[in-house]
Amino acid sequence: MRMKRLYFILPVILATLFTGCNQNKYQIKGNITGSEGKTLVLEKMQLDRDFPIDSVTLGKNGKFSFKGERLKTPTFFRLKLTNNNYLTLLLDTTEHVNITADAKNLENTYSLDGSIGSKKIQILNQRLKTLRNTVDSLMNIYENLSTEDNIYSKDEIANQLREALDNHKNFIGTFVMDNPRSFASYYALFQRLSDNTMVLNVMDKKEQIYFATIATSLNLLYPESPRVKQLYNYVLGAKVQEKQAKLLKEIGDNAVETIPEIKEKDIHGKEVALSSLKGKVVLLSFWATWNEASRRANDHLKKVYEKYHGKGFEIYQVSLDRSKVLWENAVVNDQLPWINVSDLRYTDSYPARLYNIRQLPANYLISRDGDIIGKNLFGSMLEEKLDKIL
């Protein structure tokens, strides 16, 4: 009788032990159709590289299973058939994820359950894909418009592009504020367009709030996480850069004025140097298409330019834009007749940093001899100064 009881209890004990072991591991399993003979690789996504940790050659049924020790912090993984055919996961501690997908395109066909973080990553990637398709399509249409095309066509394309970007930024802002404790929000902050440009800019005051919120929240929960440290230092670095720029501006206001060289490309791709205008009275002007005050200031500048250009006055204008489409459209649509250049680096513009520009619009008035003789002269103040000089 005792022997029979032992035979009955032993399987129960083994099953309990087996279940207990599984509860201390994360698991990724599922089925990929059309994958017979292909190698599926599981990679851990680290800050410096993606590190392969396991792989399996898929059989006719396409089934796979990966297991690993309990995760100390939420971790990003990548299931990959090729470098261009993969899907991204975000796993927490001991989550068990079930995935189904088609080998032809994992990203577009997969479905999953068992991981809240991975579901959020899927939503973010789907939204980013939609944005990229929209931006790429509009850019392609814009670049193929001939010079004979109606200016309003370009204006409409530029408006659609701006609207698509603004809508996605608002989506990310809402997402990160609704998920301040999720690494999915960290993932959202660093989304990039097809040309590798980041959607959000940490130097933008409004968008910096999103970075700071997630950095602070995750630092309280996971202070030892490399990604959290990276994000925290990223935000601190942006704030330090702002303070340094402010200090340099204060120093510059009391220092002997010099003219650092600027050499950037105009909307036609031609490189124009500021120094090439020596001998003329030059207004070095900083603006951006997204800054309404700049656009209004340009309206007055056109009148000033028409009045004084024939007397040896020139405007060298630097745009703090990121999109060539929006910048080019504004120059053409607003009929700006002077030199207009940009390095398309947004608020990280090299010329803007060189001249310590902290607000828009901004300008420097430069004499024929190359000396700075005025700063931030607008309206009647600029005209009075030019009357004296010219």
CSV table of C-alpha atoms in Angstrom, one decimal:
chain,number,residue,atom,x,y,z
A,1,MET,CA,0.0,0.0,0.0
A,2,ARG,CA,2.9,2.4,0.9
A,3,MET,CA,4.6,1.6,-2.4
A,4,LYS,CA,1.4,2.5,-4.4
A,5,ARG,CA,1.1,5.8,-2.5
A,6,LEU,CA,4.8,6.5,-3.3
A,7,TYR,CA,4.2,5.9,-7.1
A,8,PHE,CA,1.2,8.2,-6.9
A,9,ILE,CA,3.0,11.1,-5.0
A,10,LEU,CA,6.3,11.0,-7.0
A,11,PRO,CA,4.8,12.4,-10.3
A,12,VAL,CA,3.0,15.1,-8.3
A,13,ILE,CA,6.3,16.2,-6.7
A,14,LEU,CA,8.2,16.1,-10.0
A,15,ALA,CA,5.4,18.2,-11.7
A,16,THR,CA,5.5,20.7,-8.8
A,17,LEU,CA,9.3,21.0,-9.1
A,18,PHE,CA,9.1,21.4,-12.9
A,19,THR,CA,6.4,24.1,-12.6
A,20,GLY,CA,8.4,25.9,-9.9
A,21,CYS,CA,11.5,25.9,-12.2
A,22,ASN,CA,9.5,27.4,-15.1
A,23,GLN,CA,8.1,30.1,-12.8
A,24,ASN,CA,11.6,31.4,-12.3
A,25,LYS,CA,12.3,31.7,-16.0
A,26,TYR,CA,11.0,33.8,-18.9
A,27,GLN,CA,9.8,31.9,-21.9
A,28,ILE,CA,9.3,32.8,-25.6
A,29,LYS,CA,7.5,30.2,-27.7
A,30,GLY,CA,5.3,30.0,-30.6
A,31,ASN,CA,4.9,29.1,-34.3
A,32,ILE,CA,6.2,30.7,-37.5
A,33,THR,CA,4.5,29.5,-40.7
A,34,GLY,CA,6.5,29.0,-43.8
A,35,SER,CA,9.8,28.8,-41.9
A,36,GLU,CA,11.0,25.3,-42.5
A,37,GLY,CA,14.8,25.1,-42.5
A,38,LYS,CA,15.2,28.7,-41.5
A,39,THR,CA,17.2,29.7,-38.4
A,40,LEU,CA,15.4,31.8,-35.8
A,41,VAL,CA,17.8,33.8,-33.5
A,42,LEU,CA,16.9,35.3,-30.1
A,43,GLU,CA,18.9,38.4,-29.4
A,44,LYS,CA,19.1,40.6,-26.3
A,45,MET,CA,19.1,44.2,-27.3
A,46,GLN,CA,21.8,46.1,-25.4
A,47,LEU,CA,22.8,49.7,-25.6
A,48,ASP,CA,26.0,49.0,-27.6
A,49,ARG,CA,24.8,46.0,-29.7
A,50,ASP,CA,22.3,43.2,-30.1
A,51,PHE,CA,23.7,40.1,-28.4
A,52,PRO,CA,22.7,36.6,-29.7
A,53,ILE,CA,21.7,34.4,-26.8
A,54,ASP,CA,20.0,31.4,-28.5
A,55,SER,CA,18.9,30.1,-31.9
A,56,VAL,CA,17.0,27.2,-33.4
A,57,THR,CA,16.5,25.7,-36.8
A,58,LEU,CA,12.8,25.6,-37.5
A,59,GLY,CA,11.1,22.4,-38.6
A,60,LYS,CA,8.1,21.8,-40.8
A,61,ASN,CA,5.6,22.9,-38.1
A,62,GLY,CA,7.6,26.1,-37.4
A,63,LYS,CA,7.4,25.7,-33.6
A,64,PHE,CA,10.1,27.2,-31.3
A,65,SER,CA,10.8,27.8,-27.6
A,66,PHE,CA,13.4,29.8,-25.8
A,67,LYS,CA,13.8,30.0,-22.0
A,68,GLY,CA,16.1,32.1,-19.8
A,69,GLU,CA,16.7,33.0,-16.2
A,70,ARG,CA,14.4,35.5,-14.4
A,71,LEU,CA,15.0,39.0,-15.7
A,72,LYS,CA,16.2,41.6,-13.1
A,73,THR,CA,14.8,44.5,-15.1
A,74,PRO,CA,12.5,44.7,-18.1
A,75,THR,CA,14.5,43.7,-21.2
A,76,PHE,CA,14.3,44.2,-24.9
A,77,PHE,CA,14.7,41.2,-27.2
A,78,ARG,CA,14.6,40.7,-30.9
A,79,LEU,CA,13.4,37.5,-32.7
A,80,LYS,CA,15.2,37.5,-36.0
A,81,LEU,CA,15.2,35.5,-39.2
A,82,THR,CA,17.4,38.0,-41.1
A,83,ASN,CA,18.7,41.5,-40.4
A,84,ASN,CA,15.7,42.9,-42.1
A,85,ASN,CA,13.1,40.4,-40.9
A,86,TYR,CA,12.6,40.6,-37.1
A,87,LEU,CA,10.2,41.6,-34.4
A,88,THR,CA,10.9,43.4,-31.1
A,89,LEU,CA,9.8,42.2,-27.6
A,90,LEU,CA,9.9,43.8,-24.1
A,91,LEU,CA,9.8,41.2,-21.4
A,92,ASP,CA,9.5,41.6,-17.7
A,93,THR,CA,10.8,39.1,-15.0
A,94,THR,CA,9.2,35.7,-15.8
A,95,GLU,CA,6.7,36.5,-18.5
A,96,HIS,CA,5.7,33.6,-20.8
A,97,VAL,CA,5.1,34.9,-24.3
A,98,ASN,CA,3.2,33.1,-27.1
A,99,ILE,CA,3.8,34.3,-30.7
A,100,THR,CA,2.4,33.4,-34.1
A,101,ALA,CA,3.8,34.9,-37.3
A,102,ASP,CA,4.5,34.4,-40.9
A,103,ALA,CA,8.1,34.0,-42.0
A,104,LYS,CA,7.7,36.3,-45.0
A,105,ASN,CA,7.4,39.3,-42.7
A,106,LEU,CA,7.5,38.9,-38.9
A,107,GLU,CA,6.9,42.5,-38.1
A,108,ASN,CA,3.7,42.8,-40.1
A,109,THR,CA,2.2,39.5,-39.3
A,110,TYR,CA,2.9,38.6,-35.7
A,111,SER,CA,0.4,38.4,-32.9
A,112,LEU,CA,1.2,37.7,-29.2
A,113,ASP,CA,-0.1,37.3,-25.7
A,114,GLY,CA,1.5,37.0,-22.3
A,115,SER,CA,3.5,40.2,-22.3
A,116,ILE,CA,2.1,43.7,-21.7
A,117,GLY,CA,5.3,45.4,-22.6
A,118,SER,CA,5.6,43.6,-25.9
A,119,LYS,CA,2.1,44.6,-26.8
A,120,LYS,CA,2.9,48.2,-26.2
A,121,ILE,CA,6.1,47.9,-28.4
A,122,GLN,CA,3.9,46.5,-31.1
A,123,ILE,CA,1.6,49.4,-31.0
A,124,LEU,CA,4.5,51.9,-31.0
A,125,ASN,CA,6.1,50.2,-34.0
A,126,GLN,CA,2.8,50.1,-35.9
A,127,ARG,CA,2.3,53.9,-35.4
A,128,LEU,CA,5.9,54.7,-36.3
A,129,LYS,CA,5.5,52.6,-39.5
A,130,THR,CA,2.4,54.6,-40.5
A,131,LEU,CA,4.3,57.9,-39.9
A,132,ARG,CA,7.3,56.8,-41.8
A,133,ASN,CA,5.2,55.7,-44.8
A,134,THR,CA,3.4,59.1,-44.7
A,135,VAL,CA,6.6,61.1,-44.5
A,136,ASP,CA,8.4,59.1,-47.1
A,137,SER,CA,5.5,59.4,-49.5
A,138,LEU,CA,5.1,63.1,-49.0
A,139,MET,CA,8.9,63.7,-49.4
A,140,ASN,CA,8.9,61.7,-52.6
A,141,ILE,CA,6.0,63.7,-54.1
A,142,TYR,CA,7.5,67.0,-53.0
A,143,GLU,CA,11.0,66.2,-54.5
A,144,ASN,CA,9.4,65.2,-57.8
A,145,LEU,CA,7.4,68.4,-58.3
A,146,SER,CA,8.7,70.5,-61.1
A,147,THR,CA,9.3,74.2,-60.9
A,148,GLU,CA,6.2,74.8,-63.0
A,149,ASP,CA,4.0,73.1,-60.4
A,150,ASN,CA,1.7,75.4,-58.5
A,151,ILE,CA,3.2,76.8,-55.3
A,152,TYR,CA,0.1,75.8,-53.4
A,153,SER,CA,0.8,72.2,-54.1
A,154,LYS,CA,4.1,72.4,-52.3
A,155,ASP,CA,2.4,74.4,-49.5
A,156,GLU,CA,-0.2,71.6,-49.1
A,157,ILE,CA,2.4,68.9,-49.0
A,158,ALA,CA,4.4,70.8,-46.4
A,159,ASN,CA,1.2,71.3,-44.2
A,160,GLN,CA,0.4,67.6,-44.4
A,161,LEU,CA,4.0,66.7,-43.4
A,162,ARG,CA,3.9,69.1,-40.4
A,163,GLU,CA,0.5,67.7,-39.4
A,164,ALA,CA,1.6,64.1,-39.5
A,165,LEU,CA,4.7,64.9,-37.4
A,166,ASP,CA,2.7,66.9,-34.9
A,167,ASN,CA,0.0,64.2,-34.5
A,168,HIS,CA,2.7,61.5,-33.9
A,169,LYS,CA,4.5,63.7,-31.3
A,170,ASN,CA,1.2,64.3,-29.5
A,171,PHE,CA,0.6,60.5,-29.6
A,172,ILE,CA,4.0,59.8,-28.0
A,173,GLY,CA,3.5,62.6,-25.4
A,174,THR,CA,0.2,61.0,-24.4
A,175,PHE,CA,1.7,57.5,-24.4
A,176,VAL,CA,4.7,58.3,-22.2
A,177,MET,CA,2.6,60.3,-19.7
A,178,ASP,CA,0.1,57.4,-19.5
A,179,ASN,CA,2.9,54.8,-19.1
A,180,PRO,CA,5.6,56.6,-16.9
A,181,ARG,CA,6.8,53.3,-15.3
A,182,SER,CA,7.1,51.3,-18.5
A,183,PHE,CA,10.3,50.7,-20.6
A,184,ALA,CA,8.0,51.0,-23.6
A,185,SER,CA,8.0,54.7,-22.9
A,186,TYR,CA,11.8,54.7,-23.1
A,187,TYR,CA,11.4,53.0,-26.4
A,188,ALA,CA,8.9,55.6,-27.6
A,189,LEU,CA,11.3,58.5,-26.8
A,190,PHE,CA,13.9,57.3,-29.2
A,191,GLN,CA,11.8,56.6,-32.2
A,192,ARG,CA,13.4,57.6,-35.5
A,193,LEU,CA,12.2,58.4,-39.0
A,194,SER,CA,13.5,56.6,-42.1
A,195,ASP,CA,16.4,59.0,-42.4
A,196,ASN,CA,17.4,58.2,-38.8
A,197,THR,CA,16.2,61.5,-37.6
A,198,MET,CA,14.7,61.3,-34.1
A,199,VAL,CA,11.0,62.2,-33.9
A,200,LEU,CA,11.4,64.0,-30.6
A,201,ASN,CA,14.1,66.5,-29.7
A,202,VAL,CA,15.4,66.6,-26.1
A,203,MET,CA,16.5,70.2,-26.6
A,204,ASP,CA,12.9,71.3,-27.3
A,205,LYS,CA,11.4,72.5,-24.0
A,206,LYS,CA,8.0,70.9,-24.5
A,207,GLU,CA,9.5,67.6,-25.6
A,208,GLN,CA,12.2,67.6,-23.0
A,209,ILE,CA,9.5,67.2,-20.4
A,210,TYR,CA,8.7,63.7,-21.8
A,211,PHE,CA,12.3,62.7,-21.5
A,212,ALA,CA,12.7,64.1,-18.0
A,213,THR,CA,9.4,62.4,-16.8
A,214,ILE,CA,10.4,58.9,-17.9
A,215,ALA,CA,14.0,59.4,-16.7
A,216,THR,CA,12.9,60.3,-13.2
A,217,SER,CA,10.2,57.7,-13.0
A,218,LEU,CA,12.4,54.8,-14.2
A,219,ASN,CA,15.3,55.9,-12.1
A,220,LEU,CA,13.2,55.4,-9.0
A,221,LEU,CA,12.3,51.9,-10.0
A,222,TYR,CA,15.5,50.6,-11.8
A,223,PRO,CA,18.4,52.9,-10.8
A,224,GLU,CA,21.0,50.2,-11.8
A,225,SER,CA,19.6,49.6,-15.3
A,226,PRO,CA,22.1,50.7,-18.0
A,227,ARG,CA,19.3,52.1,-20.1
A,228,VAL,CA,17.9,54.1,-17.2
A,229,LYS,CA,21.3,55.5,-16.5
A,230,GLN,CA,21.8,56.4,-20.2
A,231,LEU,CA,18.4,58.2,-20.3
A,232,TYR,CA,19.0,60.0,-17.0
A,233,ASN,CA,22.4,61.2,-18.2
A,234,TYR,CA,21.0,62.1,-21.6
A,235,VAL,CA,18.5,64.5,-20.0
A,236,LEU,CA,21.1,65.9,-17.6
A,237,GLY,CA,23.4,66.5,-20.5
A,238,ALA,CA,20.7,68.5,-22.3
A,239,LYS,CA,20.1,70.6,-19.3
A,240,VAL,CA,23.9,71.2,-18.8
A,241,GLN,CA,24.2,72.2,-22.5
A,242,GLU,CA,21.4,74.7,-22.0
A,243,LYS,CA,23.1,76.2,-18.9
A,244,GLN,CA,26.5,76.4,-20.7
A,245,ALA,CA,24.9,78.1,-23.7
A,246,LYS,CA,23.3,80.6,-21.4
A,247,LEU,CA,26.6,81.3,-19.7
A,248,LEU,CA,28.4,81.6,-23.0
A,249,LYS,CA,25.8,84.1,-24.1
A,250,GLU,CA,26.3,86.2,-21.0
A,251,ILE,CA,30.0,86.1,-21.5
A,252,GLY,CA,29.6,86.9,-25.1
A,253,ASP,CA,27.4,89.9,-24.4
A,254,ASN,CA,30.3,91.5,-22.5
A,255,ALA,CA,33.2,90.3,-24.8
A,256,VAL,CA,34.9,91.9,-27.8
A,257,GLU,CA,32.7,91.1,-30.8
A,258,THR,CA,34.2,88.7,-33.4
A,259,ILE,CA,32.6,87.2,-36.5
A,260,PRO,CA,32.8,83.4,-36.5
A,261,GLU,CA,32.6,81.9,-40.0
A,262,ILE,CA,29.4,80.2,-41.3
A,263,LYS,CA,29.5,78.1,-44.5
A,264,GLU,CA,26.2,76.3,-45.1
A,265,LYS,CA,24.1,75.2,-48.1
A,266,ASP,CA,21.1,77.1,-49.5
A,267,ILE,CA,17.8,75.5,-50.7
A,268,HIS,CA,19.5,74.6,-54.1
A,269,GLY,CA,22.4,72.8,-52.4
A,270,LYS,CA,24.9,75.6,-53.1
A,271,GLU,CA,27.3,76.3,-50.2
A,272,VAL,CA,27.5,80.0,-49.3
A,273,ALA,CA,30.0,81.5,-46.8
A,274,LEU,CA,29.2,84.5,-44.6
A,275,SER,CA,32.7,85.8,-45.3
A,276,SER,CA,31.8,86.1,-49.0
A,277,LEU,CA,29.7,89.1,-48.2
A,278,LYS,CA,32.5,91.2,-46.8
A,279,GLY,CA,32.3,94.8,-48.1
A,280,LYS,CA,28.5,94.8,-47.6
A,281,VAL,CA,26.4,95.7,-44.6
A,282,VAL,CA,25.0,92.3,-43.6
A,283,LEU,CA,22.2,91.3,-41.3
A,284,LEU,CA,22.9,87.8,-40.0
A,285,SER,CA,19.4,86.5,-39.2
A,286,PHE,CA,18.3,83.3,-37.4
A,287,TRP,CA,14.8,82.0,-37.9
A,288,ALA,CA,12.7,78.8,-38.4
A,289,THR,CA,9.6,77.9,-40.3
A,290,TRP,CA,7.9,76.5,-37.2
A,291,ASN,CA,8.5,79.8,-35.3
A,292,GLU,CA,5.6,82.2,-36.0
A,293,ALA,CA,7.5,85.3,-34.7
A,294,SER,CA,10.2,84.6,-37.3
A,295,ARG,CA,7.7,84.4,-40.1
A,296,ARG,CA,6.2,87.8,-39.0
A,297,ALA,CA,9.7,89.3,-38.7
A,298,ASN,CA,10.4,88.2,-42.3
A,299,ASP,CA,7.4,90.1,-43.6
A,300,HIS,CA,9.0,93.3,-42.3
A,301,LEU,CA,12.5,92.3,-43.5
A,302,LYS,CA,11.2,92.1,-47.1
A,303,LYS,CA,10.4,95.8,-47.0
A,304,VAL,CA,13.8,96.6,-45.4
A,305,TYR,CA,15.6,94.5,-48.0
A,306,GLU,CA,13.8,96.2,-50.9
A,307,LYS,CA,14.6,99.6,-49.5
A,308,TYR,CA,18.3,99.1,-48.7
A,309,HIS,CA,19.6,96.2,-50.9
A,310,GLY,CA,20.5,98.6,-53.7
A,311,LYS,CA,22.7,100.6,-51.3
A,312,GLY,CA,24.9,97.6,-50.3
A,313,PHE,CA,22.7,95.8,-47.8
A,314,GLU,CA,22.4,92.0,-47.7
A,315,ILE,CA,20.7,89.4,-45.5
A,316,TYR,CA,22.4,86.1,-44.6
A,317,GLN,CA,19.6,84.1,-43.0
A,318,VAL,CA,20.1,80.8,-41.1
A,319,SER,CA,17.2,78.4,-40.7
A,320,LEU,CA,16.9,76.2,-37.6
A,321,ASP,CA,14.8,73.7,-39.4
A,322,ARG,CA,15.0,69.9,-39.6
A,323,SER,CA,12.9,69.2,-42.7
A,324,LYS,CA,14.3,70.4,-46.0
A,325,VAL,CA,10.7,70.2,-47.4
A,326,LEU,CA,9.2,72.6,-44.9
A,327,TRP,CA,12.2,75.0,-45.1
A,328,GLU,CA,12.3,75.1,-48.9
A,329,ASN,CA,8.6,75.5,-49.0
A,330,ALA,CA,8.6,78.4,-46.7
A,331,VAL,CA,11.5,80.2,-48.5
A,332,VAL,CA,9.7,79.9,-51.8
A,333,ASN,CA,6.1,80.4,-50.6
A,334,ASP,CA,7.1,83.5,-48.4
A,335,GLN,CA,9.1,84.8,-51.4
A,336,LEU,CA,12.3,85.5,-49.3
A,337,PRO,CA,14.7,87.1,-51.8
A,338,TRP,CA,17.9,87.0,-49.7
A,339,ILE,CA,20.5,84.3,-48.9
A,340,ASN,CA,18.9,81.5,-46.9
A,341,VAL,CA,21.0,78.5,-45.6
A,342,SER,CA,20.6,75.7,-43.1
A,343,ASP,CA,22.4,72.6,-41.8
A,344,LEU,CA,18.9,71.0,-41.1
A,345,ARG,CA,19.9,70.2,-37.5
A,346,TYR,CA,17.0,71.8,-35.9
A,347,THR,CA,17.8,73.4,-32.5
A,348,ASP,CA,21.2,71.6,-32.6
A,349,SER,CA,22.1,73.9,-35.5
A,350,TYR,CA,25.9,74.5,-35.6
A,351,PRO,CA,25.6,78.2,-36.6
A,352,ALA,CA,23.0,78.8,-33.9
A,353,ARG,CA,25.3,77.3,-31.3
A,354,LEU,CA,28.3,79.2,-32.7
A,355,TYR,CA,26.4,82.5,-32.2
A,356,ASN,CA,24.7,81.5,-28.9
A,357,ILE,CA,21.2,81.8,-30.3
A,358,ARG,CA,18.7,81.0,-27.5
A,359,GLN,CA,15.5,82.5,-28.9
A,360,LEU,CA,13.9,83.2,-32.3
A,361,PRO,CA,14.0,85.4,-34.2
A,362,ALA,CA,17.5,86.7,-33.6
A,363,ASN,CA,20.0,88.7,-35.6
A,364,TYR,CA,23.4,90.4,-35.7
A,365,LEU,CA,24.2,93.5,-37.8
A,366,ILE,CA,27.7,93.3,-39.4
A,367,SER,CA,29.5,96.3,-40.9
A,368,ARG,CA,31.3,96.5,-44.2
A,369,ASP,CA,34.6,95.8,-42.3
A,370,GLY,CA,33.2,92.7,-40.7
A,371,ASP,CA,32.5,94.1,-37.2
A,372,ILE,CA,29.3,93.4,-35.2
A,373,ILE,CA,27.6,96.8,-34.8
A,374,GLY,CA,24.2,95.7,-33.5
A,375,LYS,CA,22.2,92.8,-32.0
A,376,ASN,CA,18.6,91.9,-32.2
A,377,LEU,CA,17.5,94.9,-34.2
A,378,PHE,CA,13.9,94.7,-35.4
A,379,GLY,CA,11.4,97.1,-36.9
A,380,SER,CA,12.2,100.8,-36.8
A,381,MET,CA,15.4,100.2,-34.8
A,382,LEU,CA,16.9,98.3,-37.7
A,383,GLU,CA,15.8,100.9,-40.2
A,384,GLU,CA,17.2,103.7,-38.1
A,385,LYS,CA,20.6,101.9,-37.8
A,386,LEU,CA,20.7,101.3,-41.6
A,387,ASP,CA,19.9,104.9,-42.3
A,388,LYS,CA,22.9,106.0,-40.3
A,389,ILE,CA,25.2,103.5,-42.0
A,390,LEU,CA,24.0,103.7,-45.6
